[in-house]
Tab-separated table of C-alpha atoms in Angstrom:
chain	number	residue	atom	x	y	z
A	1	GLU	CA	0.049	0.169	-0.123
A	2	LEU	CA	1.311	3.662	-1.295
A	3	LYS	CA	1.878	6.062	1.732
A	4	VAL	CA	1.807	9.964	1.295
A	5	GLU	CA	2.941	11.360	4.366
A	6	GLN	CA	2.795	15.490	4.461
A	7	ASN	CA	3.618	18.491	6.467
A	8	PRO	CA	3.556	20.371	7.828
A	9	LEU	CA	0.154	19.144	9.102
A	10	PHE	CA	-0.974	22.963	10.388
A	11	LEU	CA	0.519	26.005	8.987
A	12	SER	CA	-0.101	29.054	10.310
A	13	MET	CA	2.076	32.000	8.153
A	14	GLN	CA	1.946	35.518	8.116
A	15	GLU	CA	1.054	37.795	5.395
A	16	GLY	CA	3.905	38.203	2.475
A	17	LYS	CA	6.268	35.194	3.994
A	18	ASN	CA	7.006	32.022	2.293
A	19	TYR	CA	6.533	28.941	3.122
A	20	THR	CA	6.858	24.739	1.336
A	21	ILE	CA	4.174	22.228	1.556
A	22	TYR	CA	6.441	19.031	1.773
A	23	CYS	CA	4.872	15.519	0.242
A	24	ASN	CA	6.589	12.196	0.541
A	25	TYR	CA	5.502	9.199	-0.835
A	26	SER	CA	6.866	5.512	0.051
A	27	THR	CA	6.837	4.154	-3.911
A	28	THR	CA	8.043	4.810	-7.424
A	29	SER	CA	5.403	6.925	-8.726
A	30	ASP	CA	5.476	9.978	-11.048
A	31	ARG	CA	2.106	10.865	-11.226
A	32	LEU	CA	1.346	13.559	-8.488
A	33	TYR	CA	-1.331	16.026	-8.083
A	34	TRP	CA	-1.929	18.926	-6.223
A	35	TYR	CA	-5.048	19.465	-5.067
A	36	ARG	CA	-6.906	22.614	-2.417
A	37	GLN	CA	-10.006	22.406	-0.262
A	38	ASP	CA	-12.020	25.266	1.432
A	39	PRO	CA	-13.676	24.605	4.479
A	40	GLY	CA	-17.243	22.908	3.763
A	41	LYS	CA	-16.024	22.574	-0.083
A	42	SER	CA	-14.820	20.417	-2.525
A	43	LEU	CA	-11.640	20.003	-3.864
A	44	GLU	CA	-10.042	21.935	-6.603
A	45	SER	CA	-7.446	20.774	-9.218
A	46	LEU	CA	-4.313	22.830	-8.768
A	47	PHE	CA	-1.098	21.306	-9.876
A	48	VAL	CA	-0.807	18.057	-12.773
A	49	LEU	CA	3.534	16.733	-12.587
A	50	LEU	CA	3.845	13.843	-14.944
A	51	SER	CA	8.094	13.804	-14.692
A	52	ASN	CA	10.616	13.726	-12.799
A	53	GLY	CA	12.050	17.549	-12.668
A	54	ALA	CA	8.490	18.639	-13.381
A	55	VAL	CA	7.989	22.395	-12.009
A	56	LYS	CA	4.788	24.417	-12.150
A	57	GLN	CA	3.706	27.677	-11.587
A	58	GLU	CA	0.077	29.800	-10.736
A	59	GLY	CA	0.455	32.936	-9.222
A	60	ARG	CA	1.604	32.708	-5.710
A	61	LEU	CA	2.243	28.926	-5.487
A	62	MET	CA	4.805	26.801	-7.307
A	63	ALA	CA	4.946	22.661	-7.323
A	64	SER	CA	7.934	20.828	-7.919
A	65	LEU	CA	8.494	16.691	-8.425
A	66	ASP	CA	11.394	14.682	-7.757
A	67	THR	CA	10.290	10.936	-8.422
A	68	LYS	CA	13.741	9.905	-7.225
A	69	ALA	CA	13.601	11.610	-4.037
A	70	ARG	CA	9.885	10.300	-4.160
A	71	LEU	CA	9.034	14.118	-3.006
A	72	SER	CA	7.099	17.309	-3.744
A	73	THR	CA	6.608	20.527	-2.476
A	74	LEU	CA	4.507	23.065	-2.652
A	75	HIS	CA	6.443	26.422	-2.293
A	76	ILE	CA	3.912	29.903	-1.122
A	77	THR	CA	5.950	33.298	-2.355
A	78	ALA	CA	4.614	36.155	-0.246
A	79	ALA	CA	1.101	34.190	0.862
A	80	VAL	CA	-1.879	36.426	1.368
A	81	HIS	CA	-5.052	35.541	2.830
A	82	ASP	CA	-6.665	34.332	-0.002
A	83	LEU	CA	-4.494	31.304	0.317
A	84	SER	CA	-5.828	30.143	3.568
A	85	ALA	CA	-7.181	26.694	2.899
A	86	THR	CA	-6.598	23.128	2.741
A	87	TYR	CA	-3.984	21.414	0.673
A	88	PHE	CA	-4.020	17.636	-0.546
A	89	CYS	CA	-0.871	15.882	-2.198
A	90	ALA	CA	-2.426	12.875	-4.056
A	91	VAL	CA	-0.426	10.271	-5.796
A	92	GLN	CA	-1.239	7.232	-8.727
A	93	ALA	CA	0.091	4.012	-7.607
A	94	THR	CA	1.008	1.686	-10.074
A	95	GLY	CA	-2.694	0.584	-11.889
A	96	ASN	CA	-5.960	3.661	-11.389
A	97	GLN	CA	-5.066	4.134	-7.549
A	98	PHE	CA	-5.279	6.942	-6.106
A	99	TYR	CA	-3.427	7.472	-2.665
A	100	PHE	CA	-4.096	11.453	-0.821
A	101	GLY	CA	-1.927	13.012	1.967
A	102	THR	CA	-3.855	14.125	5.294
A	103	GLY	CA	-3.069	17.513	3.738
A	104	THR	CA	-1.871	21.014	5.442
A	105	SER	CA	-4.357	22.879	6.820
A	106	LEU	CA	-2.769	26.402	6.317
A	107	THR	CA	-3.991	29.852	7.359
A	108	VAL	CA	-2.246	33.385	6.615
A	109	ILE	CA	-2.313	35.803	9.308
A	110	PRO	CA	-2.992	39.785	8.521
B	1	ASN	CA	-21.619	22.162	-18.033
B	2	ALA	CA	-23.024	20.748	-14.892
B	3	GLY	CA	-19.729	18.991	-14.377
B	4	VAL	CA	-19.691	16.387	-11.128
B	5	THR	CA	-22.474	16.901	-9.530
B	6	GLN	CA	-23.345	14.121	-6.089
B	7	THR	CA	-27.373	13.897	-4.696
B	8	PRO	CA	-27.940	13.928	-1.732
B	9	LYS	CA	-26.482	16.966	-0.053
B	10	PHE	CA	-26.353	15.663	3.588
B	11	GLN	CA	-28.225	12.849	4.133
B	12	VAL	CA	-28.973	10.929	8.007
B	13	LEU	CA	-29.119	7.072	8.269
B	14	LYS	CA	-30.039	4.346	11.050
B	15	THR	CA	-27.969	1.586	11.720
B	16	GLY	CA	-28.935	-1.325	9.155
B	17	GLN	CA	-30.136	0.963	6.309
B	18	SER	CA	-29.654	0.909	3.221
B	19	MET	CA	-29.215	3.580	0.709
B	20	THR	CA	-27.732	5.101	-3.110
B	21	LEU	CA	-25.183	8.180	-3.334
B	22	GLN	CA	-25.621	9.822	-6.530
B	23	CYS	CA	-22.969	10.810	-8.744
B	24	ALA	CA	-22.928	11.940	-12.509
B	25	GLN	CA	-20.890	13.586	-14.794
B	26	ASP	CA	-21.671	15.602	-17.652
B	27	MET	CA	-18.180	15.932	-19.114
B	28	ASN	CA	-18.005	12.092	-20.656
B	29	HIS	CA	-15.082	11.041	-18.823
B	30	GLU	CA	-13.594	7.443	-19.083
B	31	TYR	CA	-12.457	7.418	-15.448
B	32	MET	CA	-15.022	7.994	-12.004
B	33	SER	CA	-14.417	7.218	-8.186
B	34	TRP	CA	-15.822	7.423	-5.226
B	35	TYR	CA	-13.762	8.816	-1.946
B	36	ARG	CA	-14.426	9.078	1.839
B	37	GLN	CA	-13.094	12.622	3.857
B	38	ASP	CA	-12.277	11.856	7.793
B	39	PRO	CA	-10.627	14.354	9.607
B	40	GLY	CA	-7.138	13.986	9.811
B	41	MET	CA	-7.260	11.210	7.396
B	42	GLY	CA	-7.720	12.746	3.941
B	43	LEU	CA	-9.395	11.159	1.053
B	44	ARG	CA	-9.127	7.304	0.882
B	45	LEU	CA	-10.125	5.481	-2.584
B	46	ILE	CA	-13.840	3.330	-2.073
B	47	HIS	CA	-14.259	2.552	-5.588
B	48	TYR	CA	-13.443	3.371	-9.029
B	49	SER	CA	-14.284	3.336	-12.753
B	50	VAL	CA	-11.639	3.398	-15.659
B	51	GLY	CA	-15.717	2.977	-17.612
B	52	ALA	CA	-19.123	1.672	-18.275
B	53	GLY	CA	-19.038	-1.700	-16.873
B	54	ILE	CA	-15.749	-1.634	-15.356
B	55	THR	CA	-15.494	-1.582	-12.014
B	56	ASP	CA	-12.816	-1.812	-9.690
B	57	GLN	CA	-11.618	-1.917	-5.445
B	58	GLY	CA	-10.062	1.047	-4.095
B	59	GLU	CA	-8.529	1.305	-0.292
B	60	VAL	CA	-11.173	0.753	1.750
B	61	PRO	CA	-14.310	-1.032	-0.227
B	62	ASN	CA	-15.889	-3.414	2.620
B	63	GLY	CA	-19.675	-1.839	3.501
B	64	TYR	CA	-19.736	-0.219	-0.547
B	65	ASN	CA	-21.429	-1.420	-4.161
B	66	VAL	CA	-20.834	0.425	-6.888
B	67	SER	CA	-22.210	-0.278	-10.774
B	68	ARG	CA	-21.329	1.833	-13.981
B	69	SER	CA	-24.062	1.070	-16.474
B	70	THR	CA	-23.460	4.346	-18.521
B	71	THR	CA	-20.465	7.091	-18.761
B	72	GLU	CA	-22.059	9.901	-16.755
B	73	ASP	CA	-23.572	7.747	-13.746
B	74	PHE	CA	-21.749	6.391	-10.902
B	75	PRO	CA	-23.738	4.909	-7.930
B	76	LEU	CA	-22.369	4.290	-4.177
B	77	ARG	CA	-24.654	2.002	-2.669
B	78	LEU	CA	-24.366	1.282	1.674
B	79	LEU	CA	-25.389	-2.170	1.906
B	80	SER	CA	-26.050	-1.824	5.703
B	81	ALA	CA	-25.089	1.179	7.311
B	82	ALA	CA	-22.928	0.774	9.957
B	83	PRO	CA	-21.539	4.589	11.986
B	84	SER	CA	-18.511	3.657	10.930
B	85	GLN	CA	-19.655	5.094	7.682
B	86	THR	CA	-20.077	8.719	9.091
B	87	SER	CA	-17.973	10.982	6.417
B	88	VAL	CA	-18.210	13.113	3.612
B	89	TYR	CA	-18.474	11.540	0.587
B	90	PHE	CA	-16.747	13.261	-2.827
B	91	CYS	CA	-17.758	11.182	-6.197
B	92	ALA	CA	-14.672	12.527	-8.529
B	93	SER	CA	-13.778	11.836	-12.795
B	94	SER	CA	-11.347	12.281	-14.903
B	95	TYR	CA	-10.914	12.450	-18.979
B	96	SER	CA	-8.716	9.337	-18.591
B	97	VAL	CA	-6.709	8.033	-15.616
B	98	GLY	CA	-3.302	8.776	-15.590
B	99	TYR	CA	-2.581	11.662	-16.913
B	100	ASN	CA	-5.583	13.955	-16.200
B	101	GLU	CA	-6.369	15.674	-12.880
B	102	GLN	CA	-9.602	14.568	-11.260
B	103	PHE	CA	-13.015	17.368	-10.788
B	104	PHE	CA	-14.762	16.424	-7.836
B	105	GLY	CA	-18.201	17.125	-6.894
B	106	PRO	CA	-19.667	19.075	-4.109
B	107	GLY	CA	-19.876	15.908	-1.479
B	108	THR	CA	-22.122	14.165	0.326
B	109	ARG	CA	-21.889	14.154	4.321
B	110	LEU	CA	-23.402	11.321	5.477
B	111	THR	CA	-24.621	10.229	9.139
B	112	VAL	CA	-25.420	6.798	10.661
B	113	LEU	CA	-26.851	6.402	13.751
């Protein structure tokens, strides 16, 4: 069974600061996804990373994938309040199954 | 496009009752899946389908059945509800499995008493 670990689980940061969320997984995969979930809402796709070294950026968020280290990062630059949400990484195992991390709850403080 | 729709939004069941959670998508997606979300545990895959007539088990399939008679619909059946099945259930779909992000429905909050 594939294990996906995110850290930190909770993150409180000031507006304007930078931070990184880490996603480690336990088995070989080159397909990793990042999602955002606002409280009481559904999940929204942020990034699709499909190869070693893939880097995607959208606004203040940048995601990268290192398949050899089995690690993906979600970097937040100059955080703003609107980024407050829970962020999930999801790994696609061999076959058609997806495994999600437990999520990182981000709170951006003015 | 309505995207992925789920009904009902909320449901309360008594232990032992059965029910079906409905999921539909209008994007002609081949891959559909069901997840449950519990506090502190992220999302866990219950069942998935790679096309009409094809279903398979995910990480936590016990107590649930699915079928996929059409591309659009993927209902989830609870056979005999138990308090451990209290959760938020999300249906998701993607164009194909493997290289596409999943689009999630709004969720169904289920409480089993």
